[in-house]
mmCIF file with all atom_site columns, C-alpha atoms in Angstrom:
data_model
loop_
_atom_site.group_PDB
_atom_site.id
_atom_site.type_symbol
_atom_site.label_atom_id
_atom_site.label_alt_id
_atom_site.label_comp_id
_atom_site.label_asym_id
_atom_site.label_entity_id
_atom_site.label_seq_id
_atom_site.pdbx_PDB_ins_code
_atom_site.Cartn_x
_atom_site.Cartn_y
_atom_site.Cartn_z
_atom_site.occupancy
_atom_site.B_iso_or_equiv
_atom_site.pdbx_formal_charge
_atom_site.auth_seq_id
_atom_site.auth_comp_id
_atom_site.auth_asym_id
_atom_site.auth_atom_id
_atom_site.pdbx_PDB_model_num
ATOM 1   C CA . GLN A 1 1   ? 130.229 1.320   -3.987  1.00 84.00 ? 808 GLN A CA 1
ATOM 2   C CA . VAL A 1 2   ? 127.508 2.019   -5.932  1.00 91.00 ? 809 VAL A CA 1
ATOM 3   C CA . GLN A 1 3   ? 124.820 5.433   -5.310  1.00 95.00 ? 810 GLN A CA 1
ATOM 4   C CA . LEU A 1 4   ? 121.345 5.133   -6.074  1.00 97.00 ? 811 LEU A CA 1
ATOM 5   C CA . VAL A 1 5   ? 119.245 7.738   -6.646  1.00 97.00 ? 812 VAL A CA 1
ATOM 6   C CA . GLU A 1 6   ? 115.058 7.557   -7.325  1.00 98.00 ? 813 GLU A CA 1
ATOM 7   C CA . SER A 1 7   ? 112.609 9.401   -9.011  1.00 97.00 ? 814 SER A CA 1
ATOM 8   C CA . GLY A 1 8   ? 109.096 9.597   -10.123 1.00 97.00 ? 815 GLY A CA 1
ATOM 9   C CA . GLY A 1 9   ? 107.305 9.834   -7.343  1.00 97.00 ? 816 GLY A CA 1
ATOM 10  C CA . GLY A 1 10  ? 104.647 11.763  -7.014  1.00 97.00 ? 817 GLY A CA 1
ATOM 11  C CA . LEU A 1 11  ? 100.720 12.653  -6.208  1.00 98.00 ? 818 LEU A CA 1
ATOM 12  C CA . VAL A 1 12  ? 97.992  10.451  -8.493  1.00 98.00 ? 819 VAL A CA 1
ATOM 13  C CA . GLN A 1 13  ? 94.608  9.429   -7.937  1.00 98.00 ? 820 GLN A CA 1
ATOM 14  C CA . ALA A 1 14  ? 93.576  5.951   -7.084  1.00 98.00 ? 821 ALA A CA 1
ATOM 15  C CA . GLY A 1 15  ? 93.654  3.779   -10.159 1.00 98.00 ? 822 GLY A CA 1
ATOM 16  C CA . GLY A 1 16  ? 96.155  5.432   -11.602 1.00 98.00 ? 823 GLY A CA 1
ATOM 17  C CA . SER A 1 17  ? 100.142 4.612   -12.682 1.00 98.00 ? 824 SER A CA 1
ATOM 18  C CA . LEU A 1 18  ? 103.606 5.658   -11.551 1.00 98.00 ? 825 LEU A CA 1
ATOM 19  C CA . ARG A 1 19  ? 107.263 4.600   -12.626 1.00 98.00 ? 826 ARG A CA 1
ATOM 20  C CA . LEU A 1 20  ? 109.798 4.835   -10.462 1.00 98.00 ? 827 LEU A CA 1
ATOM 21  C CA . SER A 1 21  ? 113.386 5.218   -11.546 1.00 98.00 ? 828 SER A CA 1
ATOM 22  C CA . CYS A 1 22  ? 116.238 4.344   -9.570  1.00 98.00 ? 829 CYS A CA 1
ATOM 23  C CA . ALA A 1 23  ? 119.313 5.254   -10.952 1.00 98.00 ? 830 ALA A CA 1
ATOM 24  C CA . ALA A 1 24  ? 122.836 3.480   -10.122 1.00 97.00 ? 831 ALA A CA 1
ATOM 25  C CA . SER A 1 25  ? 126.413 4.841   -10.181 1.00 94.00 ? 832 SER A CA 1
ATOM 26  C CA . GLY A 1 26  ? 129.295 2.533   -11.240 1.00 78.00 ? 833 GLY A CA 1
ATOM 27  C CA . ARG A 1 27  ? 130.271 0.394   -14.040 1.00 74.00 ? 834 ARG A CA 1
ATOM 28  C CA . THR A 1 28  ? 129.197 -2.381  -12.406 1.00 89.00 ? 835 THR A CA 1
ATOM 29  C CA . PHE A 1 29  ? 125.317 -2.385  -11.754 1.00 93.00 ? 836 PHE A CA 1
ATOM 30  C CA . SER A 1 30  ? 124.464 -5.578  -13.446 1.00 93.00 ? 837 SER A CA 1
ATOM 31  C CA . SER A 1 31  ? 126.702 -7.801  -10.482 1.00 94.00 ? 838 SER A CA 1
ATOM 32  C CA . TYR A 1 32  ? 123.932 -6.359  -7.488  1.00 95.00 ? 839 TYR A CA 1
ATOM 33  C CA . ALA A 1 33  ? 120.779 -7.983  -7.404  1.00 96.00 ? 840 ALA A CA 1
ATOM 34  C CA . MET A 1 34  ? 118.158 -5.068  -6.863  1.00 97.00 ? 841 MET A CA 1
ATOM 35  C CA . GLY A 1 35  ? 115.070 -4.313  -4.954  1.00 98.00 ? 842 GLY A CA 1
ATOM 36  C CA . TRP A 1 36  ? 112.390 -1.917  -3.966  1.00 98.00 ? 843 TRP A CA 1
ATOM 37  C CA . PHE A 1 37  ? 110.824 -1.494  -0.300  1.00 98.00 ? 844 PHE A CA 1
ATOM 38  C CA . ARG A 1 38  ? 108.457 1.230   0.657   1.00 98.00 ? 845 ARG A CA 1
ATOM 39  C CA . GLN A 1 39  ? 108.061 2.729   4.723   1.00 98.00 ? 846 GLN A CA 1
ATOM 40  C CA . ALA A 1 40  ? 104.703 3.620   5.288   1.00 96.00 ? 847 ALA A CA 1
ATOM 41  C CA . PRO A 1 41  ? 104.600 6.284   8.082   1.00 92.00 ? 848 PRO A CA 1
ATOM 42  C CA . GLY A 1 42  ? 104.390 5.037   11.746  1.00 94.00 ? 849 GLY A CA 1
ATOM 43  C CA . LYS A 1 43  ? 105.455 1.097   9.851   1.00 96.00 ? 850 LYS A CA 1
ATOM 44  C CA . GLY A 1 44  ? 108.627 -0.630  8.892   1.00 96.00 ? 851 GLY A CA 1
ATOM 45  C CA . ARG A 1 45  ? 110.355 -0.777  5.456   1.00 97.00 ? 852 ARG A CA 1
ATOM 46  C CA . GLN A 1 46  ? 108.780 -3.845  4.060   1.00 97.00 ? 853 GLN A CA 1
ATOM 47  C CA . PHE A 1 47  ? 109.523 -5.256  0.703   1.00 98.00 ? 854 PHE A CA 1
ATOM 48  C CA . VAL A 1 48  ? 107.756 -4.574  -2.877  1.00 98.00 ? 855 VAL A CA 1
ATOM 49  C CA . ALA A 1 49  ? 110.016 -6.284  -5.323  1.00 98.00 ? 856 ALA A CA 1
ATOM 50  C CA . ALA A 1 50  ? 113.358 -7.341  -6.410  1.00 98.00 ? 857 ALA A CA 1
ATOM 51  C CA . ILE A 1 51  ? 115.351 -8.271  -9.463  1.00 97.00 ? 858 ILE A CA 1
ATOM 52  C CA . SER A 1 52  ? 117.740 -10.418 -9.975  1.00 96.00 ? 859 SER A CA 1
ATOM 53  C CA . ARG A 1 53  ? 121.409 -9.361  -11.947 1.00 95.00 ? 860 ARG A CA 1
ATOM 54  C CA . SER A 1 54  ? 120.735 -10.715 -15.525 1.00 94.00 ? 861 SER A CA 1
ATOM 55  C CA . GLY A 1 55  ? 116.997 -9.239  -14.335 1.00 94.00 ? 862 GLY A CA 1
ATOM 56  C CA . THR A 1 56  ? 115.665 -12.703 -15.850 1.00 94.00 ? 863 THR A CA 1
ATOM 57  C CA . ASN A 1 57  ? 114.527 -13.730 -12.103 1.00 95.00 ? 864 ASN A CA 1
ATOM 58  C CA . THR A 1 58  ? 111.256 -11.473 -10.126 1.00 96.00 ? 865 THR A CA 1
ATOM 59  C CA . TYR A 1 59  ? 110.052 -11.658 -7.067  1.00 97.00 ? 866 TYR A CA 1
ATOM 60  C CA . TYR A 1 60  ? 107.226 -9.737  -5.624  1.00 98.00 ? 867 TYR A CA 1
ATOM 61  C CA . ALA A 1 61  ? 104.995 -9.056  -1.894  1.00 98.00 ? 868 ALA A CA 1
ATOM 62  C CA . ASP A 1 62  ? 101.714 -10.417 -2.251  1.00 97.00 ? 869 ASP A CA 1
ATOM 63  C CA . SER A 1 63  ? 100.009 -6.929  -1.612  1.00 97.00 ? 870 SER A CA 1
ATOM 64  C CA . VAL A 1 64  ? 100.917 -5.538  -5.271  1.00 98.00 ? 871 VAL A CA 1
ATOM 65  C CA . LYS A 1 65  ? 101.581 -8.908  -7.561  1.00 98.00 ? 872 LYS A CA 1
ATOM 66  C CA . GLY A 1 66  ? 99.779  -8.263  -10.812 1.00 97.00 ? 873 GLY A CA 1
ATOM 67  C CA . ARG A 1 67  ? 99.836  -4.768  -9.598  1.00 98.00 ? 874 ARG A CA 1
ATOM 68  C CA . PHE A 1 68  ? 103.392 -3.701  -10.255 1.00 98.00 ? 875 PHE A CA 1
ATOM 69  C CA . THR A 1 69  ? 106.563 -4.619  -12.422 1.00 98.00 ? 876 THR A CA 1
ATOM 70  C CA . ILE A 1 70  ? 110.023 -4.311  -11.519 1.00 98.00 ? 877 ILE A CA 1
ATOM 71  C CA . SER A 1 71  ? 112.392 -4.352  -14.622 1.00 98.00 ? 878 SER A CA 1
ATOM 72  C CA . ARG A 1 72  ? 116.422 -3.255  -15.019 1.00 97.00 ? 879 ARG A CA 1
ATOM 73  C CA . ASP A 1 73  ? 118.219 -1.686  -18.253 1.00 97.00 ? 880 ASP A CA 1
ATOM 74  C CA . ASN A 1 74  ? 121.446 -2.707  -17.031 1.00 95.00 ? 881 ASN A CA 1
ATOM 75  C CA . ALA A 1 75  ? 122.886 -0.507  -20.142 1.00 94.00 ? 882 ALA A CA 1
ATOM 76  C CA . LYS A 1 76  ? 121.262 2.307   -18.193 1.00 96.00 ? 883 LYS A CA 1
ATOM 77  C CA . ASN A 1 77  ? 121.477 1.881   -14.803 1.00 96.00 ? 884 ASN A CA 1
ATOM 78  C CA . THR A 1 78  ? 118.969 2.131   -13.847 1.00 97.00 ? 885 THR A CA 1
ATOM 79  C CA . VAL A 1 79  ? 116.169 -0.323  -12.373 1.00 98.00 ? 886 VAL A CA 1
ATOM 80  C CA . TYR A 1 80  ? 112.992 0.224   -12.395 1.00 98.00 ? 887 TYR A CA 1
ATOM 81  C CA . LEU A 1 81  ? 108.937 -0.280  -10.327 1.00 98.00 ? 888 LEU A CA 1
ATOM 82  C CA . GLN A 1 82  ? 105.637 0.201   -12.783 1.00 98.00 ? 889 GLN A CA 1
ATOM 83  C CA . MET A 1 83  ? 102.275 0.739   -10.941 1.00 98.00 ? 890 MET A CA 1
ATOM 84  C CA . ASN A 1 84  ? 99.426  0.345   -11.615 1.00 98.00 ? 891 ASN A CA 1
ATOM 85  C CA . SER A 1 85  ? 96.114  0.689   -10.482 1.00 98.00 ? 892 SER A CA 1
ATOM 86  C CA . LEU A 1 86  ? 97.060  2.132   -7.173  1.00 98.00 ? 893 LEU A CA 1
ATOM 87  C CA . LYS A 1 87  ? 95.894  2.544   -4.080  1.00 98.00 ? 894 LYS A CA 1
ATOM 88  C CA . PRO A 1 88  ? 95.258  4.806   -1.263  1.00 97.00 ? 895 PRO A CA 1
ATOM 89  C CA . GLU A 1 89  ? 97.290  1.716   0.617   1.00 97.00 ? 896 GLU A CA 1
ATOM 90  C CA . ASP A 1 90  ? 100.523 2.207   -1.377  1.00 98.00 ? 897 ASP A CA 1
ATOM 91  C CA . THR A 1 91  ? 100.905 5.359   0.141   1.00 98.00 ? 898 THR A CA 1
ATOM 92  C CA . ALA A 1 92  ? 104.730 5.580   1.414   1.00 98.00 ? 899 ALA A CA 1
ATOM 93  C CA . VAL A 1 93  ? 108.067 6.338   0.611   1.00 98.00 ? 900 VAL A CA 1
ATOM 94  C CA . TYR A 1 94  ? 109.508 4.326   -1.958  1.00 98.00 ? 901 TYR A CA 1
ATOM 95  C CA . TYR A 1 95  ? 113.228 3.193   -1.456  1.00 98.00 ? 902 TYR A CA 1
ATOM 96  C CA . CYS A 1 96  ? 115.443 1.046   -4.326  1.00 98.00 ? 903 CYS A CA 1
ATOM 97  C CA . ALA A 1 97  ? 118.320 -0.961  -2.615  1.00 97.00 ? 904 ALA A CA 1
ATOM 98  C CA . ALA A 1 98  ? 121.255 -3.185  -4.292  1.00 96.00 ? 905 ALA A CA 1
ATOM 99  C CA . ASP A 1 99  ? 122.644 -6.614  -2.998  1.00 94.00 ? 906 ASP A CA 1
ATOM 100 C CA . ARG A 1 100 ? 126.028 -7.627  -3.974  1.00 91.00 ? 907 ARG A CA 1
ATOM 101 C CA . THR A 1 101 ? 125.169 -11.613 -3.545  1.00 86.00 ? 908 THR A CA 1
ATOM 102 C CA . GLU A 1 102 ? 123.833 -13.140 -6.467  1.00 80.00 ? 909 GLU A CA 1
ATOM 103 C CA . VAL A 1 103 ? 120.488 -14.541 -4.344  1.00 85.00 ? 910 VAL A CA 1
ATOM 104 C CA . VAL A 1 104 ? 117.750 -12.168 -5.060  1.00 90.00 ? 911 VAL A CA 1
ATOM 105 C CA . HIS A 1 105 ? 116.587 -11.562 -1.346  1.00 92.00 ? 912 HIS A CA 1
ATOM 106 C CA . THR A 1 106 ? 113.184 -9.871  -0.104  1.00 94.00 ? 913 THR A CA 1
ATOM 107 C CA . ASN A 1 107 ? 114.940 -9.401  3.423   1.00 94.00 ? 914 ASN A CA 1
ATOM 108 C CA . ILE A 1 108 ? 115.811 -5.624  4.119   1.00 94.00 ? 915 ILE A CA 1
ATOM 109 C CA . TYR A 1 109 ? 119.020 -6.336  6.002   1.00 95.00 ? 916 TYR A CA 1
ATOM 110 C CA . GLU A 1 110 ? 120.511 -8.182  2.846   1.00 94.00 ? 917 GLU A CA 1
ATOM 111 C CA . TYR A 1 111 ? 120.796 -5.174  0.703   1.00 96.00 ? 918 TYR A CA 1
ATOM 112 C CA . ASP A 1 112 ? 124.223 -3.407  1.142   1.00 94.00 ? 919 ASP A CA 1
ATOM 113 C CA . TYR A 1 113 ? 123.092 0.099   -0.739  1.00 95.00 ? 920 TYR A CA 1
ATOM 114 C CA . TRP A 1 114 ? 120.019 2.504   -0.012  1.00 97.00 ? 921 TRP A CA 1
ATOM 115 C CA . GLY A 1 115 ? 118.886 5.104   -1.908  1.00 97.00 ? 922 GLY A CA 1
ATOM 116 C CA . GLN A 1 116 ? 116.730 8.039   -0.676  1.00 97.00 ? 923 GLN A CA 1
ATOM 117 C CA . GLY A 1 117 ? 113.824 7.625   -1.249  1.00 98.00 ? 924 GLY A CA 1
ATOM 118 C CA . THR A 1 118 ? 111.024 8.822   -3.144  1.00 98.00 ? 925 THR A CA 1
ATOM 119 C CA . GLN A 1 119 ? 107.090 9.379   -1.880  1.00 98.00 ? 926 GLN A CA 1
ATOM 120 C CA . VAL A 1 120 ? 104.470 7.766   -3.817  1.00 98.00 ? 927 VAL A CA 1
ATOM 121 C CA . THR A 1 121 ? 101.034 9.364   -2.408  1.00 98.00 ? 928 THR A CA 1
ATOM 122 C CA . VAL A 1 122 ? 97.653  7.933   -3.851  1.00 98.00 ? 929 VAL A CA 1
ATOM 123 C CA . SER A 1 123 ? 94.701  9.837   -3.014  1.00 97.00 ? 930 SER A CA 1
ATOM 124 C CA . SER A 1 124 ? 91.526  8.311   -2.510  1.00 94.00 ? 931 SER A CA 1
#
C-alpha cells in the first residue's frame, strides 16, 4: 500500500506558474505509474497527466499539453506537476494517484491509491 500527500497548491494570477508535488510513502514507489487529476467545482474528476514507472513515458490531457509537465524522482518517492501559463479554467483541486499496473492509464478507475488533493486557484 502507498500513501500520497500533495503540496504546492495556492492562489496565482493568470499566466503564472505553480509546481505541485506528491510525496509517496513506502519503498515501492518506482513500481507505480503515477497520475495527476483535477476536479473543478460541480464537475467530475478529470485526467491531467500521467507518467510511467521509470519516467520514460508521459501523457497529457489536450487542455494542458504544452503548459504542464509531469516528472518524477524515484529516489525521493515524489512526482511533480509543473504548471505554466495558468488559466482561470485550471482552477480545481488537484489529486495525485498511483497505479499498480505497468500500463499508464488516463482513466480514474484504473488508479489504486489517491491523495487528499491540493487546491489550485487561478485568478483572472
